[in-house]
PDB file of C-alpha atoms in Angstrom:
ATOM      1  CA  MET A 302     -28.030  47.486  -4.873  1.00  0.00           C
ATOM      2  CA  ALA A 303     -26.010  46.458  -7.216  1.00  0.00           C
ATOM      3  CA  ASN A 304     -24.800  49.941  -8.946  1.00  0.00           C
ATOM      4  CA  LEU A 305     -23.555  50.820  -5.111  1.00  0.00           C
ATOM      5  CA  LYS A 306     -20.475  51.438  -4.058  1.00  0.00           C
ATOM      6  CA  ILE A 307     -18.615  49.369  -2.129  1.00  0.00           C
ATOM      7  CA  SER A 308     -18.741  52.367   0.268  1.00  0.00           C
ATOM      8  CA  GLU A 309     -22.746  52.724   0.281  1.00  0.00           C
ATOM      9  CA  LEU A 310     -23.160  49.042   1.081  1.00  0.00           C
ATOM     10  CA  PRO A 311     -25.163  48.552   4.013  1.00  0.00           C
ATOM     11  CA  GLU A 312     -22.745  46.173   6.487  1.00  0.00           C
ATOM     12  CA  THR A 313     -22.930  43.366   7.630  1.00  0.00           C
ATOM     13  CA  LEU A 314     -22.127  42.104  10.769  1.00  0.00           C
ATOM     14  CA  SER A 315     -22.709  37.973   9.964  1.00  0.00           C
ATOM     15  CA  ALA A 316     -22.951  35.569   6.770  1.00  0.00           C
ATOM     16  CA  ASP A 317     -24.082  32.609   6.072  1.00  0.00           C
ATOM     17  CA  THR A 318     -21.817  29.791   4.322  1.00  0.00           C
ATOM     18  CA  THR A 319     -23.711  29.908   1.595  1.00  0.00           C
ATOM     19  CA  ASP A 320     -23.644  33.209   1.133  1.00  0.00           C
ATOM     20  CA  VAL A 321     -21.940  34.315  -3.060  1.00  0.00           C
ATOM     21  CA  PHE A 322     -18.920  36.966  -2.930  1.00  0.00           C
ATOM     22  CA  ALA A 323     -17.419  38.435  -5.970  1.00  0.00           C
ATOM     23  CA  ILE A 324     -13.842  38.289  -6.378  1.00  0.00           C
ATOM     24  CA  VAL A 325     -11.468  39.849  -8.573  1.00  0.00           C
ATOM     25  CA  ASN A 326      -8.703  37.169  -9.441  1.00  0.00           C
ATOM     26  CA  ASN A 327      -5.986  37.768 -12.149  1.00  0.00           C
ATOM     27  CA  SER A 328      -8.385  40.674 -13.779  1.00  0.00           C
ATOM     28  CA  GLN A 329     -11.664  38.520 -13.661  1.00  0.00           C
ATOM     29  CA  THR A 330     -14.406  38.626 -11.606  1.00  0.00           C
ATOM     30  CA  LYS A 331     -15.441  35.411 -10.186  1.00  0.00           C
ATOM     31  CA  LYS A 332     -17.467  33.948  -7.487  1.00  0.00           C
ATOM     32  CA  ILE A 333     -17.116  32.569  -3.992  1.00  0.00           C
ATOM     33  CA  THR A 334     -19.204  31.173  -1.824  1.00  0.00           C
ATOM     34  CA  PHE A 335     -18.252  32.301   2.391  1.00  0.00           C
ATOM     35  CA  GLU A 336     -18.125  28.687   3.083  1.00  0.00           C
ATOM     36  CA  ASN A 337     -14.662  28.457   0.635  1.00  0.00           C
ATOM     37  CA  LEU A 338     -13.346  31.495   1.845  1.00  0.00           C
ATOM     38  CA  TYR A 339     -13.904  30.946   5.646  1.00  0.00           C
ATOM     39  CA  GLU A 340     -12.137  27.338   4.535  1.00  0.00           C
ATOM     40  CA  ASP A 341      -8.624  29.111   3.077  1.00  0.00           C
ATOM     41  CA  ILE A 342      -8.548  31.826   5.467  1.00  0.00           C
ATOM     42  CA  PRO A 343      -6.443  30.074   8.118  1.00  0.00           C
ATOM     43  CA  THR A 344      -4.181  28.931   5.189  1.00  0.00           C
ATOM     44  CA  LEU A 345      -3.375  32.686   3.834  1.00  0.00           C
ATOM     45  CA  ASN A 346      -3.161  33.589   8.311  1.00  0.00           C
ATOM     46  CA  SER A 347      -0.538  30.624   8.189  1.00  0.00           C
ATOM     47  CA  GLU A 348       1.531  31.732   5.162  1.00  0.00           C
ATOM     48  CA  ARG A 349       1.014  35.425   6.309  1.00  0.00           C
ATOM     49  CA  GLN A 350       2.296  34.491   9.464  1.00  0.00           C
ATOM     50  CA  SER A 351       4.757  32.203   8.550  1.00  0.00           C
ATOM     51  CA  ASN A 352       6.279  35.033   6.024  1.00  0.00           C
ATOM     52  CA  THR A 353       5.723  37.894   8.945  1.00  0.00           C
ATOM     53  CA  PHE A 354       7.120  35.859  11.794  1.00  0.00           C
ATOM     54  CA  LEU A 355      10.896  33.577  11.398  1.00  0.00           C
ATOM     55  CA  VAL A 356      10.743  30.739  14.294  1.00  0.00           C
ATOM     56  CA  PRO A 357      14.086  29.869  13.608  1.00  0.00           C
ATOM     57  CA  THR A 358      15.331  26.729  13.787  1.00  0.00           C
ATOM     58  CA  THR A 359      18.075  25.429  15.683  1.00  0.00           C
ATOM     59  CA  ILE A 360      21.395  23.246  14.932  1.00  0.00           C
ATOM     60  CA  THR A 361      23.938  22.631  17.260  1.00  0.00           C
ATOM     61  CA  GLY A 362      27.326  21.357  15.389  1.00  0.00           C
ATOM     62  CA  SER A 363      30.126  20.200  16.356  1.00  0.00           C
ATOM     63  CA  SER A 364      33.545  19.609  15.151  1.00  0.00           C
ATOM     64  CA  GLY A 365      32.538  17.515  11.618  1.00  0.00           C
ATOM     65  CA  SER A 366      29.490  17.555  11.833  1.00  0.00           C
ATOM     66  CA  ASN A 367      26.707  17.265   9.156  1.00  0.00           C
ATOM     67  CA  HIS A 368      23.397  18.289   9.334  1.00  0.00           C
ATOM     68  CA  TYR A 369      21.428  18.422   5.886  1.00  0.00           C
ATOM     69  CA  ILE A 370      18.116  20.909   5.821  1.00  0.00           C
ATOM     70  CA  SER A 371      16.096  18.771   3.013  1.00  0.00           C
ATOM     71  CA  GLY A 372      14.662  17.629   5.787  1.00  0.00           C
ATOM     72  CA  MET A 373      13.444  20.640   6.590  1.00  0.00           C
ATOM     73  CA  SER A 374      10.658  22.099   3.648  1.00  0.00           C
ATOM     74  CA  GLU A 375       8.861  25.026   6.231  1.00  0.00           C
ATOM     75  CA  THR A 376      12.483  26.625   8.061  1.00  0.00           C
ATOM     76  CA  ALA A 377      12.826  29.227   6.228  1.00  0.00           C
ATOM     77  CA  LEU A 378      14.980  31.086   9.225  1.00  0.00           C
ATOM     78  CA  ILE A 379      18.565  28.262  10.744  1.00  0.00           C
ATOM     79  CA  ARG A 380      19.957  29.460  13.720  1.00  0.00           C
ATOM     80  CA  LEU A 381      23.716  27.679  14.200  1.00  0.00           C
ATOM     81  CA  SER A 382      25.220  26.902  17.758  1.00  0.00           C
ATOM     82  CA  PHE A 383      28.433  24.472  18.364  1.00  0.00           C
ATOM     83  CA  THR A 384      29.388  23.041  20.854  1.00  0.00           C
ATOM     84  CA  GLY A 385      33.348  20.956  22.173  1.00  0.00           C
ATOM     85  CA  GLY A 386      36.620  22.348  20.580  1.00  0.00           C
ATOM     86  CA  ASN A 387      37.646  23.881  17.935  1.00  0.00           C
ATOM     87  CA  GLY A 388      36.516  22.669  14.475  1.00  0.00           C
ATOM     88  CA  THR A 389      34.217  23.096  11.053  1.00  0.00           C
ATOM     89  CA  ALA A 390      30.827  21.639  11.100  1.00  0.00           C
ATOM     90  CA  ASN A 391      28.722  20.446   7.679  1.00  0.00           C
ATOM     91  CA  LEU A 392      25.386  22.222   6.752  1.00  0.00           C
ATOM     92  CA  PHE A 393      24.352  21.244   3.088  1.00  0.00           C
ATOM     93  CA  LEU A 394      21.742  22.571   1.482  1.00  0.00           C
ATOM     94  CA  PRO A 395      18.464  20.996   0.084  1.00  0.00           C
ATOM     95  CA  ASP A 396      18.485  20.662  -3.145  1.00  0.00           C
ATOM     96  CA  ALA A 397      17.912  23.781  -5.830  1.00  0.00           C
ATOM     97  CA  THR A 398      15.911  21.545  -7.935  1.00  0.00           C
ATOM     98  CA  THR A 399      12.498  20.989  -5.518  1.00  0.00           C
ATOM     99  CA  ASN A 400      12.760  24.369  -3.525  1.00  0.00           C
ATOM    100  CA  THR A 401      12.311  26.444  -6.257  1.00  0.00           C
ATOM    101  CA  ASN A 402      12.537  30.449  -5.060  1.00  0.00           C
ATOM    102  CA  ARG A 403      13.867  29.108  -1.597  1.00  0.00           C
ATOM    103  CA  CYS A 404      15.457  31.578   0.819  1.00  0.00           C
ATOM    104  CA  ILE A 405      16.827  30.534   3.443  1.00  0.00           C
ATOM    105  CA  ARG A 406      18.518  32.120   6.281  1.00  0.00           C
ATOM    106  CA  ILE A 407      21.237  31.091   8.201  1.00  0.00           C
ATOM    107  CA  ILE A 408      22.883  32.558  11.099  1.00  0.00           C
ATOM    108  CA  GLY A 409      25.463  31.924  13.525  1.00  0.00           C
ATOM    109  CA  ASP A 410      24.958  32.337  17.713  1.00  0.00           C
ATOM    110  CA  GLY A 411      27.856  33.448  20.512  1.00  0.00           C
ATOM    111  CA  THR A 412      29.529  30.718  19.654  1.00  0.00           C
ATOM    112  CA  ILE A 413      30.727  30.101  15.998  1.00  0.00           C
ATOM    113  CA  ASP A 414      33.569  31.767  15.918  1.00  0.00           C
ATOM    114  CA  ASN A 415      36.658  32.079  14.035  1.00  0.00           C
ATOM    115  CA  GLN A 416      37.244  29.042  16.402  1.00  0.00           C
ATOM    116  CA  HIS A 417      34.170  27.001  15.835  1.00  0.00           C
ATOM    117  CA  THR A 418      32.801  27.236  12.475  1.00  0.00           C
ATOM    118  CA  PHE A 419      30.280  25.513   9.948  1.00  0.00           C
ATOM    119  CA  ASN A 420      30.734  25.702   6.076  1.00  0.00           C
ATOM    120  CA  ILE A 421      27.485  25.915   4.121  1.00  0.00           C
ATOM    121  CA  THR A 422      26.999  23.220   1.104  1.00  0.00           C
ATOM    122  CA  PRO A 423      25.163  23.404  -1.880  1.00  0.00           C
ATOM    123  CA  SER A 424      24.206  19.641  -3.059  1.00  0.00           C
ATOM    124  CA  PHE A 425      26.386  16.966  -4.446  1.00  0.00           C
ATOM    125  CA  GLY A 426      26.251  18.359  -7.714  1.00  0.00           C
ATOM    126  CA  GLN A 427      25.363  22.172  -7.697  1.00  0.00           C
ATOM    127  CA  ASP A 428      26.554  24.672  -6.867  1.00  0.00           C
ATOM    128  CA  LEU A 429      25.993  27.706  -4.546  1.00  0.00           C
ATOM    129  CA  ASP A 430      27.879  31.528  -6.534  1.00  0.00           C
ATOM    130  CA  GLY A 431      29.304  29.274  -8.968  1.00  0.00           C
ATOM    131  CA  SER A 432      30.993  27.404  -7.100  1.00  0.00           C
ATOM    132  CA  THR A 433      30.656  22.751  -5.834  1.00  0.00           C
ATOM    133  CA  GLY A 434      32.284  24.923  -2.701  1.00  0.00           C
ATOM    134  CA  SER A 435      31.231  26.234   1.037  1.00  0.00           C
ATOM    135  CA  TYR A 436      30.508  29.544   2.242  1.00  0.00           C
ATOM    136  CA  ASN A 437      32.418  29.640   5.297  1.00  0.00           C
ATOM    137  CA  ILE A 438      30.158  31.236   8.829  1.00  0.00           C
ATOM    138  CA  GLY A 439      32.473  32.283  12.188  1.00  0.00           C
ATOM    139  CA  SER A 440      35.704  33.006  10.212  1.00  0.00           C
ATOM    140  CA  ASN A 441      34.947  36.708  10.113  1.00  0.00           C
ATOM    141  CA  LYS A 442      33.028  36.772  13.839  1.00  0.00           C
ATOM    142  CA  SER A 443      30.639  35.590  15.577  1.00  0.00           C
ATOM    143  CA  TYR A 444      27.442  36.073  14.955  1.00  0.00           C
ATOM    144  CA  ASP A 445      27.384  35.528  11.489  1.00  0.00           C
ATOM    145  CA  GLY A 446      25.362  34.817   9.096  1.00  0.00           C
ATOM    146  CA  VAL A 447      23.595  34.594   5.109  1.00  0.00           C
ATOM    147  CA  MET A 448      20.859  34.082   3.028  1.00  0.00           C
ATOM    148  CA  VAL A 449      20.372  32.038   0.030  1.00  0.00           C
ATOM    149  CA  TRP A 450      18.035  31.924  -2.331  1.00  0.00           C
ATOM    150  CA  THR A 451      17.492  29.091  -5.559  1.00  0.00           C
ATOM    151  CA  ASP A 452      16.329  29.358  -8.322  1.00  0.00           C
ATOM    152  CA  GLY A 453      15.629  25.766  -9.045  1.00  0.00           C
ATOM    153  CA  ILE A 454      19.068  24.922 -10.686  1.00  0.00           C
ATOM    154  CA  GLU A 455      21.938  26.446  -7.932  1.00  0.00           C
ATOM    155  CA  TRP A 456      21.744  28.314  -4.966  1.00  0.00           C
ATOM    156  CA  PHE A 457      23.384  32.104  -5.254  1.00  0.00           C
ATOM    157  CA  ARG A 458      24.431  34.200  -1.427  1.00  0.00           C
ATOM    158  CA  ILE A 459      22.487  36.746  -1.734  1.00  0.00           C
ATOM    159  CA  GLN A 460      22.457  38.672   1.494  1.00  0.00           C
ATOM    160  CA  SER A 461      26.235  38.456   4.062  1.00  0.00           C
ATOM    161  CA  LYS A 462      26.758  39.192   7.753  1.00  0.00           C
ATOM    162  CA  GLY A 463      30.403  39.375   8.374  1.00  0.00           C
TER     163      GLY A 463
END
């Protein structure tokens, strides 16, 4: 049976936790038990799901309020909402040096407009598009948005909706 093609192998409907499988990982053939493979499936499924479906975290701001992404390590999509009178709220990006290769999408809902805006600001001493200044969401129109990415040194605005 060792010389059979995969398509020629008999189908098996069950596996024992001690069954051993061959896998190719980084151009090397390795072995893994069914038990170890099965234990990794929930992790793989949750990673695939978090990359496939973006569930937003909603942040509601008001004039002069400050909000921080630093405690939201699993957040990939932030939906901004605004309450109260005219003004600007602040949303601070997390530390770029501890978030290498992280992408964050930030979108405003219908309450974000040229009278109710959010400043997206890098962490102290870090840059967003080469500047320590902010990127403003809402000054152009309702439903404005931006996607940022970090290389581990600074943040880059890689996509803007507006």
